[in-house]
Short mmCIF file of C-alpha atoms in Angstrom, two decimals:
data_model
loop_
_atom_site.label_atom_id
_atom_site.label_comp_id
_atom_site.label_asym_id
_atom_site.label_seq_id
_atom_site.Cartn_x
_atom_site.Cartn_y
_atom_site.Cartn_z
CA LYS A 1 0.00 0.00 0.00
CA HIS A 2 2.81 2.41 0.80
CA ASP A 3 4.28 1.94 -2.68
CA GLN A 4 0.92 2.82 -4.22
CA ALA A 5 0.64 5.86 -1.99
CA LEU A 6 4.16 6.96 -2.92
CA ASN A 7 3.38 6.56 -6.62
CA CYS A 8 0.17 8.59 -6.30
CA LEU A 9 1.93 11.30 -4.31
CA ALA A 10 4.77 11.45 -6.82
CA GLU A 11 2.26 11.89 -9.63
CA ALA A 12 0.39 14.58 -7.68
CA MET A 13 3.69 16.40 -7.12
CA ARG A 14 4.52 16.18 -10.82
CA VAL A 15 1.20 17.75 -11.75
CA TYR A 16 1.37 20.43 -9.05
CA GLU A 17 4.88 21.36 -10.16
CA LEU A 18 3.41 22.29 -13.54
CA PHE A 19 1.35 24.91 -11.73
CA SER A 20 3.83 25.79 -8.99
CA GLU A 21 2.82 29.45 -8.81
CA GLU A 22 -0.82 28.59 -8.12
CA MET A 23 -0.22 25.35 -6.27
CA GLY A 24 2.92 26.04 -4.24
CA GLU A 25 1.24 25.49 -0.88
CA LYS A 26 -0.46 22.29 -2.07
CA LEU A 27 2.84 21.04 -3.51
CA ILE A 28 4.51 21.47 -0.12
CA GLU A 29 1.61 19.68 1.57
CA VAL A 30 1.87 16.72 -0.83
CA ALA A 31 5.65 16.60 -0.45
CA GLU A 32 5.27 16.47 3.32
CA LEU A 33 2.81 13.57 2.96
CA LYS A 34 5.29 11.82 0.68
CA ALA A 35 8.00 12.20 3.31
CA ASP A 36 5.63 10.73 5.91
CA SER A 37 5.03 7.74 3.63
CA LEU A 38 8.77 7.33 3.14
CA PHE A 39 9.14 7.22 6.94
CA LYS A 40 6.68 4.34 7.06
CA VAL A 41 8.79 2.30 4.62
CA GLU A 42 11.96 3.40 6.46
CA ASP A 43 13.47 5.16 3.46
CA PHE A 44 14.94 7.94 5.57
CA GLU A 45 17.40 9.17 2.93
CA ALA A 46 14.56 9.81 0.48
CA ALA A 47 12.50 11.39 3.27
CA VAL A 48 15.33 13.83 4.05
CA SER A 49 15.60 14.72 0.37
CA VAL A 50 11.87 15.42 0.10
CA LEU A 51 11.85 17.40 3.34
CA GLN A 52 14.84 19.47 2.17
CA ASP A 53 12.89 20.25 -1.01
CA CYS A 54 10.03 21.45 1.22
CA ILE A 55 12.37 23.75 3.14
CA ASP A 56 13.86 25.07 -0.10
CA SER A 57 10.38 25.77 -1.43
CA LEU A 58 9.29 27.44 1.80
CA ASP A 59 12.45 29.56 1.83
CA SER A 60 11.91 30.62 -1.77
CA GLY A 61 8.57 32.19 -0.87
CA GLU A 62 6.64 30.13 -3.43
CA HIS A 63 4.16 29.18 -0.71
CA GLU A 64 2.90 32.65 0.05
CA ASP A 65 -0.41 33.66 -1.42
CA ASP A 66 -0.38 36.92 0.51
CA ASN A 67 1.76 38.81 2.96
CA SER A 68 -0.62 38.57 5.90
CA GLN A 69 0.60 37.82 9.39
CA GLU A 70 -1.52 34.64 9.35
CA SER A 71 0.25 33.47 6.18
CA HIS A 72 3.66 34.00 7.78
CA HIS A 73 2.56 32.21 10.96
CA LEU A 74 1.37 29.17 9.00
CA TYR A 75 4.59 29.17 6.96
CA ASP A 76 6.73 29.29 10.10
CA GLU A 77 4.78 26.52 11.79
CA ARG A 78 5.01 24.32 8.70
CA ALA A 79 8.76 25.00 8.38
CA ALA A 80 9.28 24.08 12.04
CA ARG A 81 7.32 20.85 11.53
CA VAL A 82 9.45 19.98 8.49
CA TYR A 83 12.68 20.67 10.41
CA TYR A 84 11.37 18.46 13.22
CA LYS A 85 10.74 15.59 10.79
CA MET A 86 14.17 16.12 9.24
CA GLY A 87 15.76 15.84 12.67
CA HIS A 88 14.04 12.51 13.20
CA ALA A 89 15.07 11.22 9.76
CA TYR A 90 18.69 12.29 10.23
CA GLY A 91 18.70 10.57 13.63
CA GLU A 92 17.47 7.35 12.01
CA LEU A 93 20.30 7.63 9.49
CA GLY A 94 22.89 8.13 12.22
CA GLU A 95 23.68 11.65 11.00
CA TYR A 96 23.55 13.15 14.45
CA ASP A 97 25.05 16.56 13.75
CA ASP A 98 22.42 17.15 11.06
CA ALA A 99 19.73 15.80 13.40
CA PHE A 100 20.72 18.22 16.17
CA ASP A 101 20.88 21.11 13.68
CA SER A 102 17.39 20.32 12.37
CA TYR A 103 15.98 19.93 15.86
CA ARG A 104 17.60 23.22 16.91
CA GLU A 105 15.93 24.99 14.00
CA ALA A 106 12.57 23.41 14.86
CA ILE A 107 12.85 24.49 18.50
CA SER A 108 13.81 28.02 17.49
CA VAL A 109 10.92 28.45 15.07
CA PHE A 110 8.30 26.73 17.23
CA SER A 111 9.40 28.86 20.20
CA HIS A 112 9.17 32.05 18.15
CA VAL A 113 5.80 31.25 16.59
CA LEU A 114 4.01 29.35 19.36
CA GLY A 115 5.91 30.36 22.48
CA GLU A 116 8.63 28.48 24.30
CA ASN A 117 6.13 26.78 26.62
CA ASN A 118 4.13 25.25 23.77
CA ILE A 119 3.68 21.47 23.62
CA ARG A 120 5.32 21.34 20.16
CA VAL A 121 8.54 22.73 21.67
CA GLY A 122 8.32 20.07 24.38
CA GLU A 123 7.88 17.32 21.77
CA VAL A 124 11.03 18.36 19.94
CA MET A 125 12.97 18.65 23.20
CA TYR A 126 11.82 15.15 24.13
CA ASP A 127 13.17 13.80 20.83
CA VAL A 128 16.46 15.64 21.38
CA GLY A 129 16.70 14.02 24.80
CA MET A 130 15.97 10.58 23.36
CA LEU A 131 18.57 11.09 20.64
CA THR A 132 21.07 12.10 23.30
CA VAL A 133 20.33 9.02 25.40
CA ASP A 134 20.50 6.74 22.36
CA GLN A 135 23.87 8.15 21.36
CA GLY A 136 25.69 8.32 24.65
CA GLY A 137 29.19 9.64 24.26
CA CYS A 138 30.89 12.45 26.08
CA ASP A 139 29.74 15.39 24.00
CA MET A 140 26.09 14.37 23.52
CA PRO A 141 24.68 16.17 26.59
CA GLU A 142 26.41 19.36 25.44
CA ARG A 143 24.92 18.94 21.96
CA ALA A 144 21.45 18.57 23.45
CA VAL A 145 21.90 21.70 25.57
CA GLU A 146 22.94 23.62 22.44
CA CYS A 147 19.56 22.81 20.92
CA PHE A 148 17.76 24.36 23.85
CA ASN A 149 19.74 27.61 23.84
#
């Protein structure tokens, strides 16, 4: 089933890319769903690639239909969510520096947009803690603290 879903999502992305100016937000949404499906089949390298494309698209401004504060808030929250997923994927790949960098970005954006006492910030911090425990090593606690500062 996941292969069928991935094929359908790839086709949807192909079509949306033809209309990227009108469908930029939908393209990002579909790409994020594709990354979620790639997680389910444990293809973390492909998930990272798709998520990086999402970040690139979000950074390019293709997603914005208007310049309203609500539009920027939704963009920031989506970007934070994508960075959070990237951190998880990098952790699964054993690329811990990239995982910590992605988690740090997610914490920063979630804190800015939702407030530092928001549950989403806590969820990312929990994953950073779990990554730190899983890794052990002398410098891991310091890496985790860097994410929180």
